[in-house]
Tab-separated table of C-alpha atoms in Angstrom:
chain	number	residue	atom	x	y	z
A	94	MET	CA	74.732	39.332	-7.153
A	95	ASN	CA	71.932	39.444	-4.440
A	96	TYR	CA	68.800	39.624	-6.860
A	97	VAL	CA	66.420	40.409	-4.034
A	98	ALA	CA	68.201	42.018	-1.517
A	99	SER	CA	70.060	44.869	-3.598
A	100	GLY	CA	70.543	47.953	-2.127
A	101	CYS	CA	69.628	50.997	-3.963
A	102	LYS	CA	68.428	54.579	-3.238
A	103	SER	CA	64.985	54.672	-4.511
A	104	VAL	CA	62.248	57.430	-4.997
A	105	THR	CA	63.864	60.900	-3.144
A	106	LEU	CA	61.747	63.035	-1.451
A	107	ARG	CA	62.358	65.196	-4.041
A	108	SER	CA	61.187	62.945	-7.260
A	109	VAL	CA	58.206	62.551	-5.045
A	110	LEU	CA	57.462	66.175	-4.936
A	111	LEU	CA	58.356	66.565	-8.562
A	112	LEU	CA	56.163	63.872	-9.066
A	113	ILE	CA	52.849	65.429	-6.965
A	114	SER	CA	53.774	68.732	-9.026
A	115	VAL	CA	52.907	66.866	-12.328
A	116	VAL	CA	50.112	65.734	-11.288
A	117	THR	CA	48.498	68.589	-9.673
A	118	LEU	CA	49.488	70.498	-13.128
A	119	PHE	CA	47.294	68.038	-14.787
A	120	ALA	CA	44.546	69.388	-13.039
A	121	ARG	CA	45.090	72.842	-13.758
A	122	VAL	CA	46.106	72.851	-17.038
A	123	SER	CA	43.149	73.509	-19.283
A	124	HIS	CA	44.779	73.840	-22.907
A	125	ALA	CA	48.477	72.479	-23.308
A	126	GLN	CA	50.168	74.993	-25.726
A	127	ASP	CA	51.207	72.318	-28.713
A	128	PHE	CA	54.748	72.346	-29.752
A	129	ALA	CA	56.478	70.629	-32.976
A	130	SER	CA	59.264	68.388	-30.576
A	131	PHE	CA	61.374	68.273	-27.795
A	132	ASP	CA	64.304	70.673	-30.225
A	133	ASP	CA	61.101	73.505	-30.883
A	134	PHE	CA	59.679	73.188	-26.855
A	135	LEU	CA	63.670	73.581	-25.811
A	136	GLY	CA	63.790	76.923	-28.350
A	137	SER	CA	61.231	78.307	-26.891
A	138	TYR	CA	62.336	78.049	-23.591
A	139	GLY	CA	65.619	78.858	-23.853
A	140	ALA	CA	64.626	82.438	-25.305
A	141	ALA	CA	61.794	82.945	-22.866
A	142	ALA	CA	62.102	85.312	-20.263
A	143	PRO	CA	62.708	83.512	-16.816
A	144	ALA	CA	59.641	83.980	-15.274
A	145	LEU	CA	57.547	82.704	-18.250
A	146	ARG	CA	59.650	79.421	-18.333
A	147	ALA	CA	57.909	77.419	-15.510
A	148	GLY	CA	54.605	77.683	-17.613
A	149	LEU	CA	56.322	76.155	-20.576
A	150	ALA	CA	58.307	73.445	-19.140
A	151	GLN	CA	54.702	72.433	-17.881
A	152	SER	CA	52.920	72.862	-20.596
A	153	PHE	CA	55.279	70.606	-22.601
A	154	ILE	CA	55.293	68.496	-19.477
A	155	ALA	CA	51.392	67.807	-20.273
A	156	TRP	CA	51.901	68.165	-23.921
A	157	GLN	CA	54.534	65.128	-23.717
A	158	GLN	CA	52.286	63.161	-21.745
A	159	ALA	CA	49.071	63.152	-23.632
A	160	ARG	CA	51.301	61.933	-26.734
A	161	GLY	CA	53.517	58.888	-25.885
A	162	GLY	CA	55.202	59.939	-22.648
A	163	PHE	CA	58.642	60.434	-20.878
A	164	PRO	CA	61.320	59.588	-21.953
A	165	VAL	CA	60.312	61.623	-25.733
A	166	ARG	CA	60.978	58.924	-28.476
A	167	GLU	CA	61.211	60.493	-31.655
A	168	SER	CA	60.913	59.486	-34.762
A	169	ASN	CA	64.783	58.819	-36.162
A	170	GLY	CA	65.213	56.425	-33.204
A	171	LYS	CA	66.461	59.172	-30.889
A	172	VAL	CA	65.403	59.140	-26.996
A	173	VAL	CA	65.261	62.468	-24.781
A	174	PHE	CA	65.701	62.124	-21.500
A	175	VAL	CA	64.359	64.794	-19.686
A	176	TYR	CA	64.331	65.783	-15.881
A	177	LEU	CA	63.183	69.029	-14.652
A	178	ALA	CA	64.391	70.644	-11.755
A	179	LEU	CA	62.015	70.798	-8.467
A	180	ALA	CA	64.038	72.839	-6.382
A	181	ASP	CA	67.902	74.166	-6.465
A	182	GLU	CA	69.101	70.729	-8.121
A	183	LYS	CA	72.670	71.574	-9.607
A	184	GLU	CA	74.064	68.626	-11.349
A	185	VAL	CA	71.697	65.383	-13.201
A	186	ARG	CA	73.235	62.156	-14.763
A	187	LEU	CA	71.983	59.552	-16.714
A	188	THR	CA	72.789	55.923	-16.098
A	189	GLY	CA	71.387	52.733	-17.355
A	190	ASP	CA	71.843	49.082	-19.673
A	191	PHE	CA	73.003	51.056	-22.242
A	192	LYS	CA	76.306	52.479	-19.728
A	193	PRO	CA	77.988	49.625	-18.120
A	194	ILE	CA	81.174	49.545	-15.900
A	195	SER	CA	82.505	47.484	-18.956
A	196	PHE	CA	82.248	45.100	-21.929
A	197	THR	CA	83.138	42.369	-18.941
A	198	ASN	CA	80.723	43.899	-16.370
A	199	PRO	CA	77.038	44.566	-17.134
A	200	TYR	CA	76.906	46.255	-13.291
A	201	TRP	CA	75.751	50.334	-14.548
A	202	ASP	CA	78.810	52.826	-14.324
A	203	SER	CA	77.876	54.874	-11.268
A	204	PRO	CA	78.546	58.194	-12.512
A	205	GLY	CA	76.642	58.283	-15.651
A	206	GLU	CA	77.167	60.964	-18.337
A	207	LEU	CA	75.848	64.411	-17.503
A	208	MET	CA	72.512	66.089	-18.742
A	209	THR	CA	73.065	69.388	-20.403
A	210	ARG	CA	70.846	72.065	-18.339
A	211	ILE	CA	69.161	75.182	-19.488
A	212	GLY	CA	67.203	76.474	-17.168
A	213	SER	CA	65.085	73.629	-14.571
A	214	VAL	CA	65.378	71.539	-17.657
A	215	PHE	CA	68.033	68.719	-17.915
A	216	TYR	CA	68.014	66.536	-20.671
A	217	ILE	CA	70.495	64.022	-22.773
A	218	ARG	CA	69.960	62.829	-26.070
A	219	ARG	CA	70.845	58.990	-26.793
A	220	ASN	CA	70.130	56.607	-29.834
A	221	PHE	CA	68.753	53.363	-29.501
A	222	GLU	CA	67.444	50.408	-31.745
A	223	SER	CA	63.636	50.461	-32.651
A	224	ASP	CA	62.938	47.429	-30.788
A	225	ALA	CA	64.904	47.742	-27.772
A	226	ARG	CA	63.717	47.947	-24.024
A	227	LEU	CA	66.092	48.948	-21.841
A	228	ASP	CA	66.623	50.158	-17.777
A	229	TYR	CA	67.530	53.621	-16.635
A	230	ARG	CA	67.809	56.244	-13.834
A	231	PHE	CA	68.903	59.483	-12.828
A	232	ASN	CA	71.411	60.567	-10.165
A	233	VAL	CA	70.213	63.890	-8.796
A	234	ASP	CA	73.331	65.672	-7.277
A	235	GLY	CA	74.520	62.264	-5.711
A	236	THR	CA	71.392	60.558	-5.475
A	237	ASP	CA	69.742	57.902	-7.245
A	238	THR	CA	66.738	58.104	-8.105
A	239	ARG	CA	63.951	56.890	-10.728
A	240	ASP	CA	62.757	58.907	-13.784
A	241	PRO	CA	59.775	61.027	-11.886
A	242	LEU	CA	57.711	61.674	-15.207
A	243	ASN	CA	57.647	58.046	-16.356
A	244	ALA	CA	55.676	55.987	-14.950
A	245	ARG	CA	56.999	52.578	-16.414
A	246	SER	CA	59.549	51.087	-13.740
A	247	LEU	CA	61.538	47.309	-12.593
A	248	PHE	CA	63.257	45.685	-10.052
A	249	SER	CA	66.587	46.055	-12.176
A	250	GLY	CA	69.318	42.924	-12.292
A	251	THR	CA	72.227	44.641	-11.930
A	252	GLY	CA	71.916	45.369	-8.360
A	253	ASN	CA	70.369	48.852	-8.734
A	254	GLY	CA	66.680	47.867	-7.086
A	255	GLU	CA	63.694	49.903	-8.584
A	256	VAL	CA	64.553	51.965	-11.974
A	257	SER	CA	62.817	53.409	-14.517
A	258	GLU	CA	62.142	51.224	-18.042
A	259	LEU	CA	62.618	52.561	-21.822
A	260	VAL	CA	60.367	50.781	-24.332
A	261	MET	CA	60.986	51.503	-28.047
A	262	PRO	CA	58.151	51.926	-30.411
A	263	GLU	CA	58.689	48.190	-31.681
A	264	HIS	CA	59.607	46.351	-28.777
A	265	PRO	CA	56.852	43.611	-28.822
A	266	PRO	CA	53.956	44.365	-26.709
A	267	TYR	CA	54.062	42.017	-23.434
A	268	ALA	CA	52.209	41.423	-20.574
A	269	THR	CA	52.650	37.494	-19.601
A	270	ALA	CA	53.878	38.494	-16.217
A	271	THR	CA	51.059	40.191	-15.352
A	272	ALA	CA	48.096	39.349	-13.165
A	273	ARG	CA	44.840	38.520	-14.702
A	274	PRO	CA	41.577	38.427	-12.143
A	275	THR	CA	40.258	36.191	-14.796
A	276	VAL	CA	42.653	33.352	-14.723
A	277	GLY	CA	43.179	30.498	-12.859
A	278	ARG	CA	45.865	30.344	-10.424
A	279	GLY	CA	48.379	28.110	-9.908
A	280	THR	CA	50.113	26.875	-5.228
A	281	LEU	CA	52.536	27.877	-3.750
A	282	HIS	CA	53.683	24.663	-1.494
A	283	PRO	CA	57.340	25.802	0.287
A	284	LEU	CA	59.761	22.058	1.138
A	285	GLU	CA	58.895	21.557	4.893
A	286	GLN	CA	61.884	18.996	5.309
A	287	THR	CA	64.817	19.961	7.654
A	288	TRP	CA	67.385	19.068	4.987
A	289	ALA	CA	65.412	21.641	2.531
A	290	THR	CA	68.285	24.599	3.169
A	291	PRO	CA	68.019	26.791	1.062
A	292	LYS	CA	64.823	26.721	0.519
A	293	VAL	CA	62.135	25.045	-2.089
A	294	THR	CA	59.198	26.646	-3.183
A	295	ILE	CA	57.063	23.943	-5.542
A	296	TYR	CA	54.214	25.722	-8.108
A	297	LEU	CA	51.398	22.955	-8.961
A	298	PRO	CA	49.204	24.105	-11.884
A	299	PRO	CA	45.839	24.958	-11.167
A	300	ALA	CA	43.570	21.950	-11.261
A	301	TYR	CA	46.934	19.890	-10.538
A	302	ASP	CA	45.436	16.422	-10.917
A	303	ALA	CA	47.632	13.471	-9.565
A	304	SER	CA	46.656	10.872	-11.802
A	305	ARG	CA	48.325	12.595	-14.747
A	306	LYS	CA	52.197	13.356	-15.433
A	307	TYR	CA	53.593	16.683	-15.313
A	308	PRO	CA	57.094	17.898	-17.009
A	309	ALA	CA	58.761	20.124	-14.037
A	310	ILE	CA	60.790	22.757	-14.375
A	311	TYR	CA	63.486	23.706	-11.757
A	312	THR	CA	65.309	27.095	-11.201
A	313	ALA	CA	67.923	28.274	-9.853
A	314	ASP	CA	67.568	31.832	-7.792
A	315	GLY	CA	64.261	30.500	-6.670
A	316	SER	CA	62.748	33.591	-5.193
A	317	ALA	CA	63.991	35.840	-7.644
A	318	TRP	CA	62.308	33.104	-10.485
A	319	ARG	CA	58.814	33.215	-7.898
A	320	ASP	CA	59.014	37.494	-6.974
A	321	LEU	CA	60.926	39.177	-9.627
A	322	ILE	CA	60.604	36.864	-12.943
A	323	ARG	CA	57.122	36.243	-11.971
A	324	LEU	CA	57.066	32.900	-12.764
A	325	PRO	CA	54.006	31.735	-11.104
A	326	THR	CA	52.016	34.115	-12.982
A	327	ILE	CA	54.170	33.588	-16.315
A	328	LEU	CA	52.843	29.848	-15.860
A	329	ASP	CA	48.999	30.601	-14.989
A	330	ASN	CA	49.059	32.904	-17.888
A	331	LEU	CA	50.832	30.839	-20.230
A	332	ILE	CA	48.547	27.606	-18.906
A	333	ALA	CA	45.043	29.738	-19.208
A	334	ASP	CA	45.788	30.205	-22.758
A	335	GLY	CA	46.921	27.029	-23.847
A	336	GLU	CA	49.896	27.670	-24.822
A	337	ILE	CA	51.892	25.583	-22.823
A	338	GLN	CA	51.079	22.352	-20.803
A	339	PRO	CA	50.535	22.210	-17.223
A	340	VAL	CA	53.756	22.428	-15.540
A	341	ILE	CA	55.180	22.153	-12.228
A	342	ALA	CA	57.933	24.613	-10.904
A	343	VAL	CA	60.324	24.022	-8.934
A	344	MET	CA	62.151	27.176	-7.489
A	345	ILE	CA	65.101	26.867	-5.511
A	346	ASP	CA	67.118	29.271	-3.784
A	347	ALA	CA	70.559	30.337	-3.407
A	348	THR	CA	73.172	29.972	-0.375
A	349	SER	CA	73.933	33.148	0.547
A	350	ASP	CA	77.439	32.857	-1.413
A	351	ARG	CA	75.797	32.969	-4.926
A	352	SER	CA	78.536	32.984	-6.628
A	353	ALA	CA	80.244	30.434	-5.500
A	354	TRP	CA	77.003	27.755	-5.202
A	355	TYR	CA	76.503	28.843	-8.827
A	356	SER	CA	80.385	27.985	-10.074
A	357	TYR	CA	80.206	24.206	-10.768
A	358	ASP	CA	79.994	23.092	-7.065
A	359	PRO	CA	79.352	19.709	-6.576
A	360	ASN	CA	77.481	20.003	-3.861
A	361	TYR	CA	74.558	22.227	-5.967
A	362	LEU	CA	74.379	18.854	-8.288
A	363	ALA	CA	73.974	16.835	-4.947
A	364	TYR	CA	71.339	19.047	-3.693
A	365	LEU	CA	69.851	19.201	-6.721
A	366	LYS	CA	69.611	15.671	-7.225
A	367	ARG	CA	67.906	15.397	-3.188
A	368	VAL	CA	65.144	17.980	-4.316
A	369	VAL	CA	64.293	16.232	-7.721
A	370	GLU	CA	64.263	12.442	-5.827
A	371	TYR	CA	61.533	14.253	-3.173
A	372	VAL	CA	59.852	16.325	-5.725
A	373	ASP	CA	59.150	12.716	-7.560
A	374	ASN	CA	57.946	10.753	-4.749
A	375	SER	CA	55.587	13.696	-4.043
A	376	TYR	CA	54.081	14.689	-7.088
A	377	SER	CA	52.692	13.151	-9.996
A	378	THR	CA	55.519	14.448	-12.361
A	379	LEU	CA	57.318	12.861	-15.530
A	380	ARG	CA	60.735	10.737	-14.103
A	381	GLU	CA	62.420	11.127	-17.808
A	382	PRO	CA	65.277	13.544	-18.784
A	383	ASP	CA	63.175	14.988	-21.658
A	384	GLY	CA	60.449	15.795	-18.457
A	385	ARG	CA	62.285	17.946	-17.004
A	386	LEU	CA	64.042	21.551	-17.305
A	387	HIS	CA	66.613	23.409	-15.336
A	388	ALA	CA	66.839	27.271	-16.089
A	389	GLY	CA	69.040	30.186	-14.196
A	390	THR	CA	69.607	33.382	-15.231
A	391	SER	CA	73.310	35.251	-15.129
A	392	ALA	CA	75.087	33.286	-12.816
A	393	GLY	CA	72.328	30.633	-12.483
A	394	GLY	CA	72.726	30.348	-15.884
A	395	ARG	CA	76.027	29.109	-15.438
A	396	ALA	CA	75.127	26.609	-13.140
A	397	SER	CA	72.503	25.162	-16.203
A	398	ALA	CA	75.404	24.309	-18.190
A	399	TYR	CA	76.870	22.899	-15.250
A	400	VAL	CA	73.689	20.224	-15.273
A	401	ALA	CA	73.328	20.052	-18.387
A	402	PHE	CA	76.977	18.834	-19.111
A	403	GLU	CA	76.885	17.104	-15.726
A	404	PHE	CA	73.480	15.521	-14.879
A	405	SER	CA	71.707	14.869	-18.510
A	406	THR	CA	70.400	11.858	-16.962
A	407	LEU	CA	68.281	13.661	-14.750
A	408	PHE	CA	67.928	17.209	-17.336
A	409	GLY	CA	67.178	16.798	-20.686
A	410	LYS	CA	66.009	20.458	-21.203
A	411	ILE	CA	68.380	23.541	-20.292
A	412	GLY	CA	67.679	27.069	-20.375
A	413	MET	CA	70.505	29.704	-19.709
A	414	LEU	CA	69.324	32.958	-19.735
A	415	SER	CA	72.299	35.663	-19.958
A	416	PRO	CA	74.481	32.733	-18.559
A	417	SER	CA	77.501	34.729	-17.167
A	418	PHE	CA	80.812	32.528	-18.517
A	419	SER	CA	83.385	35.822	-18.020
A	420	GLY	CA	86.590	35.101	-16.781
A	421	PRO	CA	87.568	31.744	-15.025
A	422	THR	CA	84.431	30.529	-15.084
A	423	PHE	CA	84.245	30.342	-18.936
A	424	SER	CA	87.296	27.889	-18.441
A	425	TYR	CA	85.030	25.143	-17.031
A	426	LEU	CA	83.421	25.004	-20.589
A	427	GLU	CA	86.706	24.366	-22.682
A	428	PRO	CA	87.005	20.874	-22.114
A	429	PHE	CA	83.431	20.449	-24.290
A	430	LEU	CA	84.203	22.978	-26.728
A	431	ASN	CA	87.993	21.473	-27.854
A	432	GLY	CA	86.294	17.916	-27.510
A	433	VAL	CA	88.489	16.248	-24.409
A	434	ARG	CA	85.742	15.754	-22.812
A	435	PRO	CA	81.847	14.846	-24.786
A	436	VAL	CA	79.041	17.008	-24.878
A	437	PRO	CA	75.889	14.863	-23.689
A	438	PRO	CA	73.933	13.977	-26.975
A	439	THR	CA	70.852	13.822	-25.642
A	440	VAL	CA	69.898	17.677	-24.137
A	441	ASP	CA	67.791	19.959	-25.701
A	442	LEU	CA	69.208	23.612	-24.794
A	443	TRP	CA	67.808	27.176	-24.433
A	444	ILE	CA	70.052	30.606	-24.896
A	445	SER	CA	69.076	33.770	-24.850
A	446	ALA	CA	71.217	37.109	-24.425
A	447	GLY	CA	70.942	40.728	-24.547
A	448	THR	CA	73.017	42.807	-26.917
A	449	TYR	CA	74.302	45.167	-24.160
A	450	GLU	CA	75.308	42.883	-21.602
A	451	GLY	CA	78.827	43.048	-23.485
A	452	VAL	CA	80.853	39.817	-22.583
A	453	ILE	CA	77.618	37.285	-21.595
A	454	TYR	CA	75.820	37.998	-25.169
A	455	GLN	CA	78.964	37.903	-27.014
A	456	ASN	CA	80.045	34.647	-25.368
A	457	ALA	CA	76.662	32.955	-25.442
A	458	GLN	CA	76.985	33.621	-29.488
A	459	ILE	CA	80.375	31.536	-29.137
A	460	LEU	CA	78.613	28.564	-27.403
A	461	GLU	CA	75.474	28.742	-29.463
A	462	LYS	CA	78.042	28.150	-32.550
A	463	HIS	CA	79.800	24.909	-31.164
A	464	LEU	CA	77.031	23.192	-29.984
A	465	LYS	CA	75.425	24.042	-33.031
A	466	GLY	CA	78.365	22.694	-34.913
A	467	ILE	CA	78.641	19.690	-33.233
A	468	GLY	CA	74.521	19.238	-34.201
A	469	LEU	CA	73.425	19.767	-30.708
A	470	PRO	CA	69.628	20.540	-30.342
A	471	ILE	CA	69.500	24.226	-29.595
A	472	LYS	CA	67.850	27.792	-30.120
A	473	ALA	CA	69.241	30.912	-29.577
A	474	THR	CA	67.695	34.302	-29.642
A	475	TYR	CA	69.034	37.671	-28.866
A	476	SER	CA	66.920	40.776	-28.416
A	477	HIS	CA	68.252	45.002	-27.981
A	478	GLN	CA	67.810	44.549	-23.744
A	479	GLY	CA	70.272	45.089	-20.980
A	480	HIS	CA	70.591	42.056	-17.946
A	481	SER	CA	67.672	42.623	-16.502
A	482	PHE	CA	64.435	40.970	-15.259
A	483	GLY	CA	62.533	43.027	-17.556
A	484	GLN	CA	64.337	40.806	-20.371
A	485	TRP	CA	64.266	37.645	-18.190
A	486	ARG	CA	60.936	37.726	-18.000
A	487	GLU	CA	60.475	37.642	-21.963
A	488	ASN	CA	62.696	35.357	-22.486
A	489	ALA	CA	61.267	33.079	-19.635
A	490	ALA	CA	57.869	32.679	-21.430
A	491	GLU	CA	59.261	32.362	-24.734
A	492	MET	CA	61.415	29.277	-23.265
A	493	LEU	CA	58.085	27.684	-21.774
A	494	ARG	CA	56.545	28.069	-25.026
A	495	HIS	CA	59.374	26.390	-26.931
A	496	PHE	CA	60.102	23.751	-24.448
A	497	PHE	CA	56.146	23.085	-23.004
A	498	ALA	CA	53.844	23.918	-25.840
A	499	ALA	CA	50.656	22.135	-25.522
A	500	ARG	CA	50.243	19.108	-27.438
């Protein structure tokens, strides 16, 4: 899974034109007809003469945008996804976190679900938890596109590129990954050494002072943590708000063969050790295991488990966000789970996953139960989300609050 270079067909020309038409609509409609619900609109639309349908659809879009936007979130927990055809679209399908390829594969099912069509309106109803946060997109006549009626979007973690975001009414508000102009910003420093391959980027907190000692977070998939999870911005905001102590972040990229790099590869541990030695010799860091956190998502979360069990002399804190242990990669853990190999007693663990992640969610619960059973400190948190950077942004902030709370 290449997070940054994931291939996708982004917003199509058709979607752009539809968005322009909706904006134009707001400028033209002086009074939007009121509707009791989506079903009320659909009934009126279905019964209307063809010449009147376009006006009804435009009026409904304006009405719905004013009362909460799209998708339509109904009071009973149901959600209506709506696509308004611009021209001669024949088929629209819905896919997302809630439609994975299989229980063991969090990638999205490409065909998706066929949406019902009445005139130019395509729609489908799904039911979600009241606090869910999920990613989705449409497939319009074979072309993937974001929802033109929904302004919320993000880069998906399942290889789908830019997608639309559904946030249910009771999902906790979240803005920690949004840059604020009034907040001091840390600085980024590429590790300029001939041996530093893959790339390493170091974040120093605002007002970095070499006379004090700082804890450090080391991440797998460094560029994804920097650009997609937005770790520097999260740190800036949490430090400015006094929620965590100032922290140094060391973001280590993956090799070209990411899967192998994070599948219990001793070369990863050797490279990580060299990076730690460089950082400790170059910056004012806390140089005991409790002062270092290693964190990763998905396969990077698997690498975090590897660091926990093999490198507890360097890392006393471990963050596993949606760790991927499916298939043969779970076999590494078996000696620790059945007592053949001892689990380091001093490591402090964080594990999180989304209920829409299938076997990743299931395995996280198995690991949590076992590690708690042998008395290891572990914080576990689960939410109604998928395998997504949206989830990881939120859990990254919570993990940092857990490990580095301001004293």
